[in-house]
Amino acid sequence: MAQEDVHLDDAGLALGLSLGGGGSTSDAARRQSTGSRLGREAARLPPSPRALEPSLTLSMPDEATATGSGGGGGGAAHSVSSLSVAGVKRERVEEADGERASSTARAEDEDDGSTRKKLRLTKEQSALLEDRFKEHSTLNPKQKVALAKQLNLRPRQVEVWFQNRRARTKLKQTEVDCEFLKRCCESLTEENRRLQRELQELRALKFAAPPGAGPPSSTTPPVPAPAPAPFYMQLPAATLTLCPSCERLGGPAAAAKADPDRPKAAPAHHFFNPFTHSAAC
DNA sequence: CTCGACGCTGCCATTACCTCA
DNA sequence: GTTGAGGTAATGGCAGCGTCG
């Protein structure tokens, strides 16, 4: 389980906190020792300035144990460890892989102990992560640890990658939805104009015709040809789903949101927004 | 059964590093 | 060499849910 990894991973961090006093709580630390609300409060110490006394640099956990994945220390591609320095937890990456040895390795050379170094995933790692993401956008602890082991990363890094990946996906989807809504709005505006015109014409017709007059003759202005279905009505049937709470028409996300893995109590909605996955009823 | 503490996880906003034009 | 923009790994905070005593 990831649990083991967290324990191991945090071994050095705990030390860092005890020695450094105001050291930051890394996410791993938060997940472990500050997971509780009390713990969180206790851990909410003012973040130390990044350039705090470098002499506070702490010994980091043994590489092999820090990775926790078992394959960490001896991996040909990476060995990763965590280090808590003056409120900054840094990732140190040693790359034997020449392809991507660039930033991280260089950064380490220039390491002055006051900056947060950033891991760059190799193409292979990214590809595998992408593959897994395509299969499932979330990982259970077992999968996470297995994947981390496979990638020679820490489970936390895999977790973060998936988190960020989900965020990117959502952002993209939001952009798509936004564009769709824009077109929808334009279509509705145009439709509204058309109906207004039609209404005006009908009114003009009504007032022009003498009361009691028979049905319009051939001089009657032709009824406007039916306008093409407005954009918002061109939704494919598959996109029309029911609001899960009130069973009125909603959008595709309504069904997708009904993920059994994480059922969230939906309020009683009537106007279900398929784009924001929310409702306002 | 209810309640509070706790642990875990996901989402979100933000930060900070890195690359590239 | 410098700079600004964009991409993205990492961090911190918060909320929801399940478990346990």
mmCIF file of N, CA and C (backbone and C1' of nucleotides) in Angstrom, chain A residues 3 31 37-38 40 50 103 107 116 118 141 163 166 170 262, chain B residues 5-19:
data_model
loop_
_atom_site.group_PDB
_atom_site.id
_atom_site.type_symbol
_atom_site.label_atom_id
_atom_site.label_comp_id
_atom_site.label_asym_id
_atom_site.label_seq_id
_atom_site.Cartn_x
_atom_site.Cartn_y
_atom_site.Cartn_z
ATOM 1 N N GLN A 3 0.593 3.444 1.892
ATOM 2 C CA GLN A 3 0.847 3.791 3.269
ATOM 3 C C GLN A 3 2.319 3.642 3.611
ATOM 4 N N ARG A 31 -0.563 14.612 4.387
ATOM 5 C CA ARG A 31 -1.347 13.407 4.219
ATOM 6 C C ARG A 31 -1.099 12.449 5.375
ATOM 7 N N ARG A 37 -7.753 17.190 11.195
ATOM 8 C CA ARG A 37 -7.922 18.624 11.286
ATOM 9 C C ARG A 37 -7.025 19.225 12.343
ATOM 10 N N LEU A 38 -6.927 18.513 13.472
ATOM 11 C CA LEU A 38 -6.057 19.012 14.517
ATOM 12 C C LEU A 38 -4.623 19.065 14.020
ATOM 13 N N ARG A 40 -3.649 19.306 11.085
ATOM 14 C CA ARG A 40 -3.477 20.370 10.087
ATOM 15 C C ARG A 40 -3.279 21.700 10.768
ATOM 16 N N ARG A 50 12.013 31.227 1.927
ATOM 17 C CA ARG A 50 12.747 30.233 1.144
ATOM 18 C C ARG A 50 14.229 30.299 1.428
ATOM 19 N N SER A 103 17.482 19.338 -17.059
ATOM 20 C CA SER A 103 17.181 20.319 -16.035
ATOM 21 C C SER A 103 17.461 19.843 -14.619
ATOM 22 N N ALA A 107 20.164 21.302 -12.320
ATOM 23 C CA ALA A 107 19.672 22.062 -11.182
ATOM 24 C C ALA A 107 20.343 21.583 -9.904
ATOM 25 N N ARG A 116 13.346 25.285 -4.900
ATOM 26 C CA ARG A 116 12.585 24.064 -5.130
ATOM 27 C C ARG A 116 12.918 23.559 -6.512
ATOM 28 N N LYS A 118 12.581 21.059 -9.716
ATOM 29 C CA LYS A 118 11.418 20.488 -10.376
ATOM 30 C C LYS A 118 11.785 19.302 -11.240
ATOM 31 N N PRO A 141 -4.911 3.163 -4.589
ATOM 32 C CA PRO A 141 -3.577 3.125 -3.976
ATOM 33 C C PRO A 141 -2.680 2.040 -4.548
ATOM 34 N N GLN A 163 -3.380 14.223 -10.684
ATOM 35 C CA GLN A 163 -4.156 15.377 -10.235
ATOM 36 C C GLN A 163 -4.058 16.513 -11.242
ATOM 37 N N ARG A 166 -5.815 15.662 -14.493
ATOM 38 C CA ARG A 166 -7.269 15.838 -14.418
ATOM 39 C C ARG A 166 -7.621 17.313 -14.526
ATOM 40 N N LYS A 170 -9.895 18.987 -17.384
ATOM 41 C CA LYS A 170 -11.083 19.758 -17.041
ATOM 42 C C LYS A 170 -11.019 21.151 -17.660
ATOM 43 N N ARG A 262 -17.879 7.739 -7.040
ATOM 44 C CA ARG A 262 -17.942 8.872 -6.149
ATOM 45 C C ARG A 262 -19.279 9.557 -6.255
ATOM 46 P P DA B 5 -13.658 16.482 18.096
ATOM 47 O "O5'" DA B 5 -12.645 15.317 17.716
ATOM 48 C "C5'" DA B 5 -12.346 14.319 18.700
ATOM 49 C "C4'" DA B 5 -11.459 13.261 18.081
ATOM 50 C "C3'" DA B 5 -10.316 13.810 17.232
ATOM 51 O "O3'" DA B 5 -9.131 13.101 17.545
ATOM 52 C "C1'" DA B 5 -11.655 12.317 15.942
ATOM 53 P P DC B 6 -7.764 13.566 16.935
ATOM 54 O "O5'" DC B 6 -7.662 12.578 15.688
ATOM 55 C "C5'" DC B 6 -7.853 11.181 15.901
ATOM 56 C "C4'" DC B 6 -7.866 10.454 14.564
ATOM 57 C "C3'" DC B 6 -6.805 10.929 13.567
ATOM 58 O "O3'" DC B 6 -5.985 9.828 13.249
ATOM 59 C "C1'" DC B 6 -8.927 10.660 12.530
ATOM 60 P P DG B 7 -4.623 10.098 12.548
ATOM 61 O "O5'" DG B 7 -4.916 9.486 11.103
ATOM 62 C "C5'" DG B 7 -5.464 8.176 11.017
ATOM 63 C "C4'" DG B 7 -5.881 7.895 9.580
ATOM 64 C "C3'" DG B 7 -4.895 8.403 8.523
ATOM 65 O "O3'" DG B 7 -4.621 7.350 7.617
ATOM 66 C "C1'" DG B 7 -7.090 9.194 8.060
ATOM 67 P P DC B 8 -3.559 7.580 6.494
ATOM 68 O "O5'" DC B 8 -4.507 7.771 5.237
ATOM 69 C "C5'" DC B 8 -5.563 6.834 5.016
ATOM 70 C "C4'" DC B 8 -6.401 7.297 3.837
ATOM 71 C "C3'" DC B 8 -5.580 7.834 2.665
ATOM 72 O "O3'" DC B 8 -5.912 7.103 1.498
ATOM 73 C "C1'" DC B 8 -7.356 9.320 3.241
ATOM 74 P P DT B 9 -5.059 7.304 0.204
ATOM 75 O "O5'" DT B 9 -6.008 8.244 -0.660
ATOM 76 C "C5'" DT B 9 -7.364 7.862 -0.872
ATOM 77 C "C4'" DT B 9 -8.132 9.007 -1.503
ATOM 78 C "C3'" DT B 9 -7.373 9.680 -2.655
ATOM 79 O "O3'" DT B 9 -8.139 9.554 -3.843
ATOM 80 C "C1'" DT B 9 -8.286 11.275 -1.130
ATOM 81 P P DG B 10 -7.553 10.044 -5.208
ATOM 82 O "O5'" DG B 10 -8.474 11.315 -5.501
ATOM 83 C "C5'" DG B 10 -9.885 11.200 -5.384
ATOM 84 C "C4'" DG B 10 -10.518 12.566 -5.567
ATOM 85 C "C3'" DG B 10 -9.902 13.373 -6.707
ATOM 86 O "O3'" DG B 10 -10.939 13.954 -7.491
ATOM 87 C "C1'" DG B 10 -9.735 14.589 -4.660
ATOM 88 P P DC B 11 -10.588 14.811 -8.745
ATOM 89 O "O5'" DC B 11 -10.798 16.293 -8.204
ATOM 90 C "C5'" DC B 11 -12.025 16.633 -7.567
ATOM 91 C "C4'" DC B 11 -11.983 18.087 -7.149
ATOM 92 C "C3'" DC B 11 -11.435 19.035 -8.212
ATOM 93 O "O3'" DC B 11 -12.305 20.144 -8.346
ATOM 94 C "C1'" DC B 11 -10.223 19.276 -6.175
ATOM 95 P P DC B 12 -12.107 21.154 -9.519
ATOM 96 O "O5'" DC B 12 -11.385 22.362 -8.771
ATOM 97 C "C5'" DC B 12 -11.959 22.863 -7.570
ATOM 98 C "C4'" DC B 12 -11.016 23.887 -6.963
ATOM 99 C "C3'" DC B 12 -10.361 24.801 -7.997
ATOM 100 O "O3'" DC B 12 -10.703 26.148 -7.713
ATOM 101 C "C1'" DC B 12 -8.755 23.904 -6.469
ATOM 102 P P DA B 13 -10.315 27.282 -8.732
ATOM 103 O "O5'" DA B 13 -9.101 27.976 -7.968
ATOM 104 C "C5'" DA B 13 -9.243 28.248 -6.590
ATOM 105 C "C4'" DA B 13 -7.916 28.751 -6.040
ATOM 106 C "C3'" DA B 13 -7.187 29.740 -6.950
ATOM 107 O "O3'" DA B 13 -6.711 30.819 -6.164
ATOM 108 C "C1'" DA B 13 -5.786 27.881 -6.462
ATOM 109 P P DT B 14 -5.928 31.997 -6.852
ATOM 110 O "O5'" DT B 14 -4.409 31.592 -6.570
ATOM 111 C "C5'" DT B 14 -4.057 31.151 -5.261
ATOM 112 C "C4'" DT B 14 -2.656 30.600 -5.257
ATOM 113 C "C3'" DT B 14 -1.636 31.428 -6.050
ATOM 114 O "O3'" DT B 14 -0.718 31.985 -5.128
ATOM 115 C "C1'" DT B 14 -1.382 29.082 -6.412
ATOM 116 P P DT B 15 0.452 32.915 -5.647
ATOM 117 O "O5'" DT B 15 1.676 31.899 -5.594
ATOM 118 C "C5'" DT B 15 1.812 31.042 -4.463
ATOM 119 C "C4'" DT B 15 2.977 30.096 -4.670
ATOM 120 C "C3'" DT B 15 4.228 30.759 -5.255
ATOM 121 O "O3'" DT B 15 5.354 30.322 -4.509
ATOM 122 C "C1'" DT B 15 3.608 28.904 -6.568
ATOM 123 P P DA B 16 6.699 31.100 -4.620
ATOM 124 O "O5'" DA B 16 7.518 30.121 -5.575
ATOM 125 C "C5'" DA B 16 7.615 28.754 -5.223
ATOM 126 C "C4'" DA B 16 8.242 27.983 -6.374
ATOM 127 C "C3'" DA B 16 9.409 28.698 -7.054
ATOM 128 O "O3'" DA B 16 10.429 27.750 -7.294
ATOM 129 C "C1'" DA B 16 7.814 28.090 -8.654
ATOM 130 P P DC B 17 11.868 28.232 -7.518
ATOM 131 O "O5'" DC B 17 12.329 27.212 -8.647
ATOM 132 C "C5'" DC B 17 11.995 25.836 -8.510
ATOM 133 C "C4'" DC B 17 11.784 25.221 -9.884
ATOM 134 C "C3'" DC B 17 12.915 25.497 -10.875
ATOM 135 O "O3'" DC B 17 13.384 24.260 -11.357
ATOM 136 C "C1'" DC B 17 10.794 25.922 -11.856
ATOM 137 P P DC B 18 14.756 24.202 -12.091
ATOM 138 O "O5'" DC B 18 14.289 24.117 -13.609
ATOM 139 C "C5'" DC B 18 13.368 23.095 -13.988
ATOM 140 C "C4'" DC B 18 12.877 23.359 -15.399
ATOM 141 C "C3'" DC B 18 13.971 23.800 -16.372
ATOM 142 O "O3'" DC B 18 14.052 22.833 -17.408
ATOM 143 C "C1'" DC B 18 12.020 25.147 -16.581
ATOM 144 P P DT B 19 15.191 22.951 -18.492
ATOM 145 O "O5'" DT B 19 14.354 23.376 -19.785
ATOM 146 C "C5'" DT B 19 13.096 22.747 -20.011
ATOM 147 C "C4'" DT B 19 12.376 23.451 -21.157
ATOM 148 C "C3'" DT B 19 13.296 23.855 -22.316
ATOM 149 O "O3'" DT B 19 12.678 23.433 -23.526
ATOM 150 C "C1'" DT B 19 12.043 25.718 -21.556
#
